[in-house]
mmCIF file of C-alpha atoms and ligand atoms in Angstrom:
data_model
loop_
_atom_site.group_PDB
_atom_site.id
_atom_site.type_symbol
_atom_site.label_atom_id
_atom_site.label_comp_id
_atom_site.label_asym_id
_atom_site.label_seq_id
_atom_site.Cartn_x
_atom_site.Cartn_y
_atom_site.Cartn_z
ATOM 1 C CA UNK A 26 -20.229 -40.827 -17.390
ATOM 2 C CA UNK A 27 -16.997 -41.240 -19.111
ATOM 3 C CA UNK A 28 -17.085 -40.261 -22.760
ATOM 4 C CA UNK A 29 -14.593 -41.244 -25.478
ATOM 5 C CA UNK A 30 -14.372 -39.865 -28.903
ATOM 6 C CA UNK A 31 -12.292 -41.567 -31.488
ATOM 7 C CA UNK A 32 -11.195 -39.008 -34.130
ATOM 8 C CA UNK A 33 -9.893 -41.446 -36.877
ATOM 9 C CA UNK A 34 -7.578 -39.291 -38.957
ATOM 10 C CA UNK A 35 -3.783 -39.430 -39.039
ATOM 11 C CA UNK A 36 -1.321 -37.750 -41.190
ATOM 12 C CA UNK A 37 0.212 -40.967 -42.339
ATOM 13 C CA UNK A 38 0.154 -44.533 -40.637
ATOM 14 C CA UNK A 39 2.902 -45.144 -38.217
ATOM 15 C CA UNK A 40 4.432 -48.777 -38.768
ATOM 16 C CA UNK A 41 3.636 -50.299 -35.328
ATOM 17 C CA UNK A 42 0.075 -49.069 -35.204
ATOM 18 C CA UNK A 43 -3.359 -50.790 -35.661
ATOM 19 C CA UNK A 44 -5.750 -48.337 -34.196
ATOM 20 C CA UNK A 45 -8.297 -47.614 -36.691
ATOM 21 C CA UNK A 46 -7.309 -44.241 -38.762
ATOM 22 C CA UNK A 47 -7.734 -42.906 -42.042
ATOM 23 C CA UNK A 48 -4.034 -41.489 -43.536
ATOM 24 C CA UNK A 49 -4.084 -38.002 -45.044
ATOM 25 C CA UNK A 50 -7.856 -37.487 -45.222
ATOM 26 C CA UNK A 51 -9.462 -35.000 -47.271
ATOM 27 C CA UNK A 52 -10.708 -32.030 -45.296
ATOM 28 C CA UNK A 53 -14.439 -32.813 -46.283
ATOM 29 C CA UNK A 54 -14.211 -36.244 -45.085
ATOM 30 C CA UNK A 55 -13.383 -34.665 -41.599
ATOM 31 C CA UNK A 56 -16.266 -32.496 -42.081
ATOM 32 C CA UNK A 57 -18.843 -35.206 -42.831
ATOM 33 C CA UNK A 58 -17.410 -37.065 -39.582
ATOM 34 C CA UNK A 59 -18.158 -33.852 -37.578
ATOM 35 C CA UNK A 60 -21.601 -33.835 -39.242
ATOM 36 C CA UNK A 61 -22.399 -37.296 -38.210
ATOM 37 C CA UNK A 62 -21.053 -36.800 -34.860
ATOM 38 C CA UNK A 63 -23.417 -33.886 -34.439
ATOM 39 C CA UNK A 64 -26.416 -35.928 -35.447
ATOM 40 C CA UNK A 65 -25.386 -38.658 -32.880
ATOM 41 C CA UNK A 66 -24.767 -36.420 -30.013
ATOM 42 C CA UNK A 67 -28.125 -34.764 -30.620
ATOM 43 C CA UNK A 68 -29.963 -38.055 -30.625
ATOM 44 C CA UNK A 69 -30.663 -38.443 -27.000
ATOM 45 C CA UNK A 70 -29.903 -36.571 -23.933
ATOM 46 C CA UNK A 71 -26.676 -37.485 -22.330
ATOM 47 C CA UNK A 72 -25.725 -38.071 -18.722
ATOM 48 C CA UNK A 73 -23.290 -35.495 -17.153
ATOM 49 C CA UNK A 74 -19.485 -35.936 -18.059
ATOM 50 C CA UNK A 75 -17.169 -36.839 -15.570
ATOM 51 C CA UNK A 76 -14.495 -37.358 -18.066
ATOM 52 C CA UNK A 77 -14.125 -36.760 -21.693
ATOM 53 C CA UNK A 78 -11.346 -38.263 -23.844
ATOM 54 C CA UNK A 79 -10.427 -37.196 -27.300
ATOM 55 C CA UNK A 80 -8.422 -39.851 -28.843
ATOM 56 C CA UNK A 81 -7.324 -41.402 -32.067
ATOM 57 C CA UNK A 82 -6.276 -41.205 -34.506
ATOM 58 C CA UNK A 83 -4.715 -37.727 -34.315
ATOM 59 C CA UNK A 84 -7.402 -35.224 -33.044
ATOM 60 C CA UNK A 85 -5.153 -32.450 -33.577
ATOM 61 C CA UNK A 86 -4.936 -33.116 -37.334
ATOM 62 C CA UNK A 87 -8.074 -31.224 -37.537
ATOM 63 C CA UNK A 88 -7.946 -27.597 -38.802
ATOM 64 C CA UNK A 89 -8.475 -24.859 -36.206
ATOM 65 C CA UNK A 90 -12.186 -24.336 -37.418
ATOM 66 C CA UNK A 91 -12.655 -28.098 -37.381
ATOM 67 C CA UNK A 92 -11.463 -28.137 -33.906
ATOM 68 C CA UNK A 93 -13.455 -25.133 -32.775
ATOM 69 C CA UNK A 94 -16.462 -27.061 -34.054
ATOM 70 C CA UNK A 95 -15.607 -29.927 -32.077
ATOM 71 C CA UNK A 96 -15.389 -28.038 -29.002
ATOM 72 C CA UNK A 97 -18.414 -26.368 -29.678
ATOM 73 C CA UNK A 98 -20.344 -29.755 -30.069
ATOM 74 C CA UNK A 99 -18.994 -30.948 -26.787
ATOM 75 C CA UNK A 100 -20.285 -27.682 -24.948
ATOM 76 C CA UNK A 101 -23.696 -27.944 -26.631
ATOM 77 C CA UNK A 102 -24.302 -31.602 -25.980
ATOM 78 C CA UNK A 103 -22.446 -32.617 -22.790
ATOM 79 C CA UNK A 104 -22.912 -31.257 -19.398
ATOM 80 C CA UNK A 105 -19.607 -30.969 -17.656
ATOM 81 C CA UNK A 106 -19.108 -29.786 -14.187
ATOM 82 C CA UNK A 107 -16.063 -27.572 -13.297
ATOM 83 C CA UNK A 108 -14.055 -30.586 -12.171
ATOM 84 C CA UNK A 109 -14.474 -32.564 -15.508
ATOM 85 C CA UNK A 110 -11.381 -33.955 -16.922
ATOM 86 C CA UNK A 111 -11.085 -33.310 -20.540
ATOM 87 C CA UNK A 112 -8.150 -34.964 -22.465
ATOM 88 C CA UNK A 113 -6.932 -34.708 -25.859
ATOM 89 C CA UNK A 114 -4.163 -36.717 -27.717
ATOM 90 C CA UNK A 115 -1.886 -34.519 -30.072
ATOM 91 C CA UNK A 116 1.121 -35.056 -32.345
ATOM 92 C CA UNK A 117 3.653 -32.400 -32.337
ATOM 93 C CA UNK A 118 3.835 -31.901 -36.095
ATOM 94 C CA UNK A 119 0.129 -30.899 -36.229
ATOM 95 C CA UNK A 120 0.408 -28.246 -33.445
ATOM 96 C CA UNK A 121 0.832 -24.538 -33.899
ATOM 97 C CA UNK A 122 0.358 -21.503 -31.653
ATOM 98 C CA UNK A 123 -3.268 -21.015 -32.487
ATOM 99 C CA UNK A 124 -4.245 -24.583 -32.044
ATOM 100 C CA UNK A 125 -2.377 -24.761 -28.640
ATOM 101 C CA UNK A 126 -4.157 -21.819 -27.450
ATOM 102 C CA UNK A 127 -7.554 -23.197 -28.306
ATOM 103 C CA UNK A 128 -6.593 -26.338 -26.745
ATOM 104 C CA UNK A 129 -5.477 -24.417 -23.631
ATOM 105 C CA UNK A 130 -8.785 -23.065 -23.203
ATOM 106 C CA UNK A 131 -10.807 -26.325 -23.783
ATOM 107 C CA UNK A 132 -9.077 -29.160 -22.118
ATOM 108 C CA UNK A 133 -7.280 -30.034 -18.971
ATOM 109 C CA UNK A 134 -4.922 -32.674 -20.088
ATOM 110 C CA UNK A 135 -2.871 -33.125 -23.254
ATOM 111 C CA UNK A 136 -0.888 -36.019 -24.426
ATOM 112 C CA UNK A 137 1.781 -35.476 -26.757
ATOM 113 C CA UNK A 138 2.862 -38.528 -29.026
ATOM 114 C CA UNK A 139 6.649 -38.128 -28.920
ATOM 115 C CA UNK A 140 7.515 -41.681 -28.943
ATOM 116 C CA UNK A 141 11.225 -40.994 -29.290
ATOM 117 C CA UNK A 142 13.320 -38.020 -29.138
ATOM 118 C CA UNK A 143 15.793 -39.600 -31.663
ATOM 119 C CA UNK A 144 14.850 -38.755 -35.196
ATOM 120 C CA UNK A 145 16.179 -41.931 -36.547
ATOM 121 C CA UNK A 146 14.367 -44.144 -34.148
ATOM 122 C CA UNK A 147 11.035 -42.046 -35.165
ATOM 123 C CA UNK A 148 11.836 -43.020 -38.707
ATOM 124 C CA UNK A 149 11.992 -46.741 -37.761
ATOM 125 C CA UNK A 150 8.570 -46.201 -36.223
ATOM 126 C CA UNK A 151 7.296 -44.536 -39.280
ATOM 127 C CA UNK A 152 6.592 -41.201 -37.395
ATOM 128 C CA UNK A 153 6.900 -38.389 -39.695
ATOM 129 C CA UNK A 154 8.024 -35.684 -37.323
ATOM 130 C CA UNK A 155 11.022 -33.737 -37.685
ATOM 131 C CA UNK A 156 13.366 -32.490 -34.794
ATOM 132 C CA UNK A 157 12.342 -28.819 -35.622
ATOM 133 C CA UNK A 158 8.518 -29.690 -35.285
ATOM 134 C CA UNK A 159 9.006 -31.601 -32.074
ATOM 135 C CA UNK A 160 11.120 -28.753 -30.404
ATOM 136 C CA UNK A 161 8.462 -26.161 -31.557
ATOM 137 C CA UNK A 162 5.475 -28.199 -30.150
ATOM 138 C CA UNK A 163 7.523 -28.788 -26.670
ATOM 139 C CA UNK A 164 8.072 -25.066 -26.577
ATOM 140 C CA UNK A 165 4.747 -24.214 -27.159
ATOM 141 C CA UNK A 166 2.995 -26.780 -24.717
ATOM 142 C CA UNK A 167 5.832 -25.812 -22.196
ATOM 143 C CA UNK A 168 4.697 -21.998 -22.350
ATOM 144 C CA UNK A 169 0.955 -22.616 -22.335
ATOM 145 C CA UNK A 170 0.968 -24.185 -19.073
ATOM 146 C CA UNK A 171 -1.899 -26.993 -19.238
ATOM 147 C CA UNK A 172 -3.007 -28.301 -15.774
ATOM 148 C CA UNK A 173 -1.743 -31.800 -16.913
ATOM 149 C CA UNK A 174 0.706 -32.614 -19.563
ATOM 150 C CA UNK A 175 1.468 -36.369 -20.810
ATOM 151 C CA UNK A 176 4.205 -37.619 -23.227
ATOM 152 C CA UNK A 177 3.896 -40.963 -24.806
ATOM 153 C CA UNK A 178 7.451 -42.781 -25.155
ATOM 154 C CA UNK A 179 8.071 -46.144 -26.942
ATOM 155 C CA UNK A 180 10.973 -48.279 -25.957
ATOM 156 C CA UNK A 181 12.928 -51.382 -27.095
ATOM 157 C CA UNK A 182 12.909 -49.920 -30.595
ATOM 158 C CA UNK A 183 15.315 -51.676 -33.051
ATOM 159 C CA UNK A 184 19.105 -50.534 -32.266
ATOM 160 C CA UNK A 185 18.078 -48.579 -29.247
ATOM 161 C CA UNK A 186 20.110 -49.549 -26.146
ATOM 162 C CA UNK A 187 19.559 -48.734 -22.409
ATOM 163 C CA UNK A 188 21.600 -45.492 -22.544
ATOM 164 C CA UNK A 189 19.352 -44.089 -25.336
ATOM 165 C CA UNK A 190 16.225 -45.175 -23.507
ATOM 166 C CA UNK A 191 17.718 -43.285 -20.392
ATOM 167 C CA UNK A 192 18.297 -40.078 -22.442
ATOM 168 C CA UNK A 193 14.706 -40.275 -23.818
ATOM 169 C CA UNK A 194 13.237 -40.399 -20.358
ATOM 170 C CA UNK A 195 15.225 -37.797 -18.963
ATOM 171 C CA UNK A 196 14.663 -35.270 -22.094
ATOM 172 C CA UNK A 197 10.843 -36.082 -21.493
ATOM 173 C CA UNK A 198 10.864 -35.560 -17.781
ATOM 174 C CA UNK A 199 12.813 -32.207 -18.212
ATOM 175 C CA UNK A 200 10.070 -30.732 -20.164
ATOM 176 C CA UNK A 201 7.964 -30.324 -17.255
ATOM 177 C CA UNK A 202 5.472 -32.978 -17.855
ATOM 178 C CA UNK A 203 3.497 -34.417 -14.834
ATOM 179 C CA UNK A 204 2.740 -37.821 -16.763
ATOM 180 C CA UNK A 205 4.414 -40.146 -18.679
ATOM 181 C CA UNK A 206 3.303 -43.263 -20.650
ATOM 182 C CA UNK A 207 5.812 -45.800 -21.684
ATOM 183 C CA UNK A 208 5.088 -48.712 -23.986
ATOM 184 C CA UNK A 209 7.305 -51.307 -25.149
ATOM 185 C CA UNK A 210 7.492 -51.666 -29.034
ATOM 186 C CA UNK A 211 4.863 -54.368 -30.165
ATOM 187 C CA UNK A 212 3.854 -53.985 -33.277
ATOM 188 C CA UNK A 213 0.304 -55.072 -33.932
ATOM 189 C CA UNK A 214 0.007 -57.926 -36.134
ATOM 190 C CA UNK A 215 -1.718 -56.304 -39.069
ATOM 191 C CA UNK A 216 0.715 -53.302 -38.750
ATOM 192 C CA UNK A 217 3.511 -52.767 -41.254
ATOM 193 C CA UNK A 218 6.210 -53.423 -38.622
ATOM 194 C CA UNK A 219 4.300 -56.418 -37.113
ATOM 195 C CA UNK A 220 5.188 -58.852 -39.927
ATOM 196 C CA UNK A 221 8.920 -58.223 -39.747
ATOM 197 C CA UNK A 222 9.700 -57.258 -36.037
ATOM 198 C CA UNK A 223 10.567 -59.535 -33.113
ATOM 199 C CA UNK A 224 10.372 -58.084 -29.871
ATOM 200 C CA UNK A 225 13.718 -58.420 -27.679
ATOM 201 C CA UNK A 226 11.975 -59.287 -24.394
ATOM 202 C CA UNK A 227 15.272 -59.225 -22.348
ATOM 203 C CA UNK A 228 15.989 -55.606 -23.421
ATOM 204 C CA UNK A 229 12.281 -54.686 -23.165
ATOM 205 C CA UNK A 230 12.534 -55.972 -19.454
ATOM 206 C CA UNK A 231 15.611 -54.386 -18.614
ATOM 207 C CA UNK A 232 14.199 -50.954 -20.086
ATOM 208 C CA UNK A 233 11.075 -51.387 -18.030
ATOM 209 C CA UNK A 234 12.737 -51.784 -14.900
ATOM 210 C CA UNK A 235 14.766 -48.814 -15.343
ATOM 211 C CA UNK A 236 11.934 -46.328 -15.380
ATOM 212 C CA UNK A 237 10.892 -45.816 -11.759
ATOM 213 C CA UNK A 238 14.575 -44.992 -10.742
ATOM 214 C CA UNK A 239 15.112 -42.420 -13.545
ATOM 215 C CA UNK A 240 11.754 -40.635 -12.951
ATOM 216 C CA UNK A 241 11.872 -40.695 -9.121
ATOM 217 C CA UNK A 242 13.949 -37.437 -8.948
ATOM 218 C CA UNK A 243 11.023 -35.739 -10.821
ATOM 219 C CA UNK A 244 8.411 -36.865 -8.301
ATOM 220 C CA UNK A 245 6.917 -39.166 -11.105
ATOM 221 C CA UNK A 246 6.073 -42.625 -10.242
ATOM 222 C CA UNK A 247 4.544 -45.765 -11.584
ATOM 223 C CA UNK A 248 0.742 -45.890 -11.034
ATOM 224 C CA UNK A 249 -0.179 -48.524 -13.836
ATOM 225 C CA UNK A 250 2.050 -50.846 -15.821
ATOM 226 C CA UNK A 251 2.565 -48.254 -18.532
ATOM 227 C CA UNK A 252 1.692 -45.068 -16.626
ATOM 228 C CA UNK A 253 3.594 -42.694 -14.514
ATOM 229 C CA UNK A 254 2.612 -39.675 -12.781
ATOM 230 C CA UNK A 255 3.117 -37.037 -9.933
ATOM 231 C CA UNK A 256 0.739 -37.751 -7.177
ATOM 232 C CA UNK A 257 -2.709 -36.318 -8.015
ATOM 233 C CA UNK A 258 -1.939 -36.232 -11.892
ATOM 234 C CA UNK A 259 -3.111 -39.679 -12.709
ATOM 235 C CA UNK A 260 -5.572 -39.739 -15.873
ATOM 236 C CA UNK A 261 -8.916 -39.928 -14.347
ATOM 237 C CA UNK A 262 -10.613 -41.258 -17.389
ATOM 238 C CA UNK A 263 -8.242 -44.203 -17.763
ATOM 239 C CA UNK A 264 -8.450 -45.152 -13.992
ATOM 240 C CA UNK A 265 -12.284 -44.922 -14.291
ATOM 241 C CA UNK A 266 -12.358 -47.091 -17.233
ATOM 242 C CA UNK A 267 -9.877 -49.614 -15.830
ATOM 243 C CA UNK A 268 -12.224 -49.728 -12.627
ATOM 244 C CA UNK A 269 -15.290 -50.749 -14.799
ATOM 245 C CA UNK A 270 -16.627 -47.315 -14.932
ATOM 246 C CA UNK A 271 -19.621 -46.381 -17.305
ATOM 247 C CA UNK A 272 -18.043 -45.452 -20.775
ATOM 248 C CA UNK A 273 -19.711 -44.064 -23.811
ATOM 249 C CA UNK A 274 -18.093 -44.297 -27.080
ATOM 250 C CA UNK A 275 -18.451 -42.029 -30.364
ATOM 251 C CA UNK A 276 -16.546 -42.525 -33.535
ATOM 252 C CA UNK A 277 -15.510 -45.383 -35.597
ATOM 253 C CA UNK A 278 -14.115 -48.260 -33.379
ATOM 254 C CA UNK A 279 -14.844 -46.230 -30.230
ATOM 255 C CA UNK A 280 -15.477 -48.662 -27.185
ATOM 256 C CA UNK A 281 -18.347 -48.243 -24.646
ATOM 257 C CA UNK A 282 -19.474 -49.983 -21.460
ATOM 258 C CA UNK A 283 -22.998 -49.649 -20.144
ATOM 259 C CA UNK A 284 -22.313 -51.635 -16.698
ATOM 260 C CA UNK A 285 -22.946 -54.922 -18.312
ATOM 261 C CA UNK A 286 -22.105 -55.030 -22.043
ATOM 262 C CA UNK A 287 -19.206 -53.672 -23.805
ATOM 263 C CA UNK A 288 -20.097 -52.083 -27.284
ATOM 264 C CA UNK A 289 -17.871 -51.175 -30.195
ATOM 265 C CA UNK A 290 -18.904 -48.749 -32.812
ATOM 266 C CA UNK A 291 -18.580 -49.767 -36.621
ATOM 267 C CA UNK A 292 -15.005 -50.470 -37.270
ATOM 268 C CA UNK A 293 -14.412 -48.020 -40.214
ATOM 269 C CA UNK A 294 -15.683 -44.534 -41.141
ATOM 270 C CA UNK A 295 -17.839 -45.521 -44.283
ATOM 271 C CA UNK A 296 -19.867 -48.070 -42.077
ATOM 272 C CA UNK A 297 -19.946 -45.524 -39.333
ATOM 273 C CA UNK A 298 -21.049 -42.683 -41.452
ATOM 274 C CA UNK A 299 -23.712 -44.999 -43.170
ATOM 275 C CA UNK A 300 -25.245 -45.388 -39.333
ATOM 276 C CA UNK A 301 -24.013 -49.181 -38.753
ATOM 277 C CA UNK A 302 -25.033 -50.009 -35.265
ATOM 278 C CA UNK A 303 -22.412 -50.855 -32.605
ATOM 279 C CA UNK A 304 -21.487 -54.413 -31.879
ATOM 280 C CA UNK A 305 -22.350 -55.789 -28.380
ATOM 281 C CA UNK A 306 -20.189 -57.956 -26.364
ATOM 282 C CA UNK A 307 -22.384 -59.587 -23.908
ATOM 283 C CA UNK A 308 -20.790 -62.162 -21.387
ATOM 284 C CA UNK A 309 -22.103 -63.611 -18.048
ATOM 285 C CA UNK A 310 -22.000 -61.214 -15.132
ATOM 286 C CA UNK A 311 -19.377 -63.436 -13.336
ATOM 287 C CA UNK A 312 -17.241 -63.531 -16.467
ATOM 288 C CA UNK A 313 -17.592 -59.800 -16.647
ATOM 289 C CA UNK A 314 -16.664 -59.092 -12.830
ATOM 290 C CA UNK A 315 -13.555 -61.442 -13.495
ATOM 291 C CA UNK A 316 -12.651 -59.363 -16.460
ATOM 292 C CA UNK A 317 -12.668 -55.835 -14.845
ATOM 293 C CA UNK A 318 -11.025 -57.081 -11.725
ATOM 294 C CA UNK A 319 -8.138 -58.454 -13.812
ATOM 295 C CA UNK A 320 -7.896 -55.255 -15.667
ATOM 296 C CA UNK A 321 -7.468 -52.920 -12.812
ATOM 297 C CA UNK A 322 -4.827 -55.360 -11.309
ATOM 298 C CA UNK A 323 -2.468 -53.403 -13.772
ATOM 299 C CA UNK A 324 -2.635 -50.468 -11.569
ATOM 300 C CA UNK A 325 -0.068 -50.388 -8.618
ATOM 301 C CA UNK A 326 -2.972 -49.467 -6.168
ATOM 302 C CA UNK A 327 -5.181 -52.651 -7.266
ATOM 303 C CA UNK A 328 -8.437 -52.787 -5.640
ATOM 304 C CA UNK A 329 -9.969 -52.028 -2.351
ATOM 305 C CA UNK A 330 -13.342 -53.057 -1.241
ATOM 306 C CA UNK A 331 -14.709 -49.605 -1.700
ATOM 307 C CA UNK A 332 -13.266 -49.375 -5.158
ATOM 308 C CA UNK A 333 -14.814 -52.813 -5.891
ATOM 309 C CA UNK A 334 -18.109 -51.960 -4.521
ATOM 310 C CA UNK A 335 -18.523 -49.266 -7.250
ATOM 311 C CA UNK A 336 -18.371 -51.841 -10.174
ATOM 312 C CA UNK A 337 -21.925 -52.414 -11.232
ATOM 313 C CA UNK A 338 -21.430 -56.041 -11.834
ATOM 314 C CA UNK A 339 -19.433 -56.714 -8.633
ATOM 315 C CA UNK A 340 -19.710 -59.939 -6.653
ATOM 316 C CA UNK A 341 -18.899 -59.647 -2.983
ATOM 317 C CA UNK A 342 -15.497 -58.765 -1.838
ATOM 318 C CA UNK A 343 -14.949 -61.913 -0.155
ATOM 319 C CA UNK A 344 -15.479 -63.511 -3.401
ATOM 320 C CA UNK A 345 -12.691 -61.658 -4.912
ATOM 321 C CA UNK A 346 -10.506 -62.700 -2.331
ATOM 322 C CA UNK A 347 -11.423 -66.356 -2.669
ATOM 323 C CA UNK A 348 -11.052 -66.136 -6.472
ATOM 324 C CA UNK A 349 -7.253 -64.730 -5.913
ATOM 325 C CA UNK A 350 -6.518 -67.415 -3.356
ATOM 326 C CA UNK A 351 -7.639 -69.981 -5.974
ATOM 327 C CA UNK A 352 -5.198 -68.807 -8.713
ATOM 328 C CA UNK A 353 -2.415 -67.644 -6.527
ATOM 329 C CA UNK A 354 -1.911 -71.549 -5.478
ATOM 330 C CA UNK A 355 -0.536 -72.006 -9.173
ATOM 331 C CA UNK A 356 1.779 -69.045 -9.297
ATOM 332 C CA UNK A 357 4.646 -67.488 -7.121
ATOM 333 C CA UNK A 358 3.177 -66.006 -4.069
ATOM 334 C CA UNK A 359 5.498 -63.165 -4.355
ATOM 335 C CA UNK A 360 3.590 -61.834 -7.570
ATOM 336 C CA UNK A 361 0.798 -60.671 -5.035
ATOM 337 C CA UNK A 362 0.191 -58.293 -2.037
ATOM 338 C CA UNK A 363 -3.015 -59.132 -0.439
ATOM 339 C CA UNK A 364 -4.597 -57.959 2.849
ATOM 340 C CA UNK A 365 -8.446 -58.051 3.873
ATOM 341 C CA UNK A 366 -8.593 -54.195 2.649
ATOM 342 C CA UNK A 367 -6.552 -54.433 -0.455
ATOM 343 C CA UNK A 368 -5.720 -56.916 -3.296
ATOM 344 C CA UNK A 369 -2.871 -55.673 -5.519
ATOM 345 C CA UNK A 370 0.266 -57.060 -7.471
ATOM 346 C CA UNK A 371 3.675 -56.526 -6.415
ATOM 347 C CA UNK A 372 6.339 -55.081 -8.699
ATOM 348 C CA UNK A 373 7.386 -58.507 -9.829
ATOM 349 C CA UNK A 374 3.583 -59.538 -10.389
ATOM 350 C CA UNK A 375 3.021 -56.733 -12.473
ATOM 351 C CA UNK A 376 5.576 -58.001 -14.920
ATOM 352 C CA UNK A 377 3.632 -61.079 -15.253
ATOM 353 C CA UNK A 378 0.090 -59.487 -15.532
ATOM 354 C CA UNK A 379 -0.611 -61.247 -18.635
ATOM 355 C CA UNK A 380 -0.466 -64.442 -17.161
ATOM 356 C CA UNK A 381 -2.185 -63.616 -14.065
ATOM 357 C CA UNK A 382 -5.122 -62.126 -15.935
ATOM 358 C CA UNK A 383 -5.520 -65.329 -18.034
ATOM 359 C CA UNK A 384 -5.493 -67.257 -14.920
ATOM 360 C CA UNK A 385 -8.298 -65.175 -13.384
ATOM 361 C CA UNK A 386 -10.641 -65.027 -16.548
ATOM 362 C CA UNK A 387 -13.426 -67.478 -16.323
HETATM 363 S S1 LIG B 424 0.203 -44.377 -33.767
HETATM 364 FE FE1 LIG B 424 -1.056 -42.655 -33.615
HETATM 365 S S2 LIG B 424 -0.540 -41.100 -35.132
HETATM 366 FE FE2 LIG B 424 0.471 -42.999 -35.757
HETATM 367 S S3 LIG B 424 -1.039 -44.164 -37.272
HETATM 368 FE FE3 LIG B 424 -1.382 -44.834 -35.048
HETATM 369 S S4 LIG B 424 -3.024 -43.311 -34.366
HETATM 370 FE FE4 LIG B 424 -2.106 -42.461 -36.155
#
């Protein structure tokens, strides 16, 4: 089982973000969140964890004792083998030496939300993190030696040019990371920037295409549209989720998947604390198969018959080959790379994943 914990607290709200989080929460609100999480975890025995992902929000906004309590809850209620992947998202300005030491003891991956190495561009994004805090966090994480370390970057920020983006990529790669996530700035509609901002598609495409060549000397290559890693350092949690793996979500707005239905926990803290039940999204089995198939086409490796056979709602591999043949007639053949043993998108096809996914959904 894969577990996702949504920790819905942030220092302040970034201008492009539509994830659910409470800005500047009072400490006792976080304690109430942990109390309720404990009650939920204690409700039923939970299947062994293959991966655990602590996301948000900003999990590292929790104080040291609150983080200690969170890890204690995980140890008490989840069974995790020695190869369990445990990931946490962190923001630079929330880290100090003691927190980094605690995280190093309790997680196998850390994902640092840098977004940009330019203070001016972070400012545009509404990221309240100064250069000094960023340098300190990078230094602490570099010394700590986590088994896996990701940095998140955003590109096509207003005023940014290709040289700026190249500089950001090199600065990230030079830290010694083995994983990088790169997202084009696309403010969500209900975010602060969303109302005022138009994406420069041409610049965004140019920056996307620059990434593999800049990262190649570091041994980091694309394995999903927005994700890059050294071989073997891919995020197992995300790969499992993209491939239709079972997912149990805890915390407001957390998503889950039981092999057939998707569930979403109550969308805000007040309802979640009051015990509101999750919403269930039930669609037909063929529609669910098509959806999972489309999602994992975002990966460079795509699908093999063996991977597909593990999907709980999978139809026969031959049916997938037939479904692809059907949609392929209405789009450039160069978007696909198909053999009897693998279905994947070409580099060109990955750029048009949205169109391809839309065509595949039934
Ligand atoms: S981008 Fe991250 S840090 Fe910023 S508001 Fe959203 S969840 Fe919080």
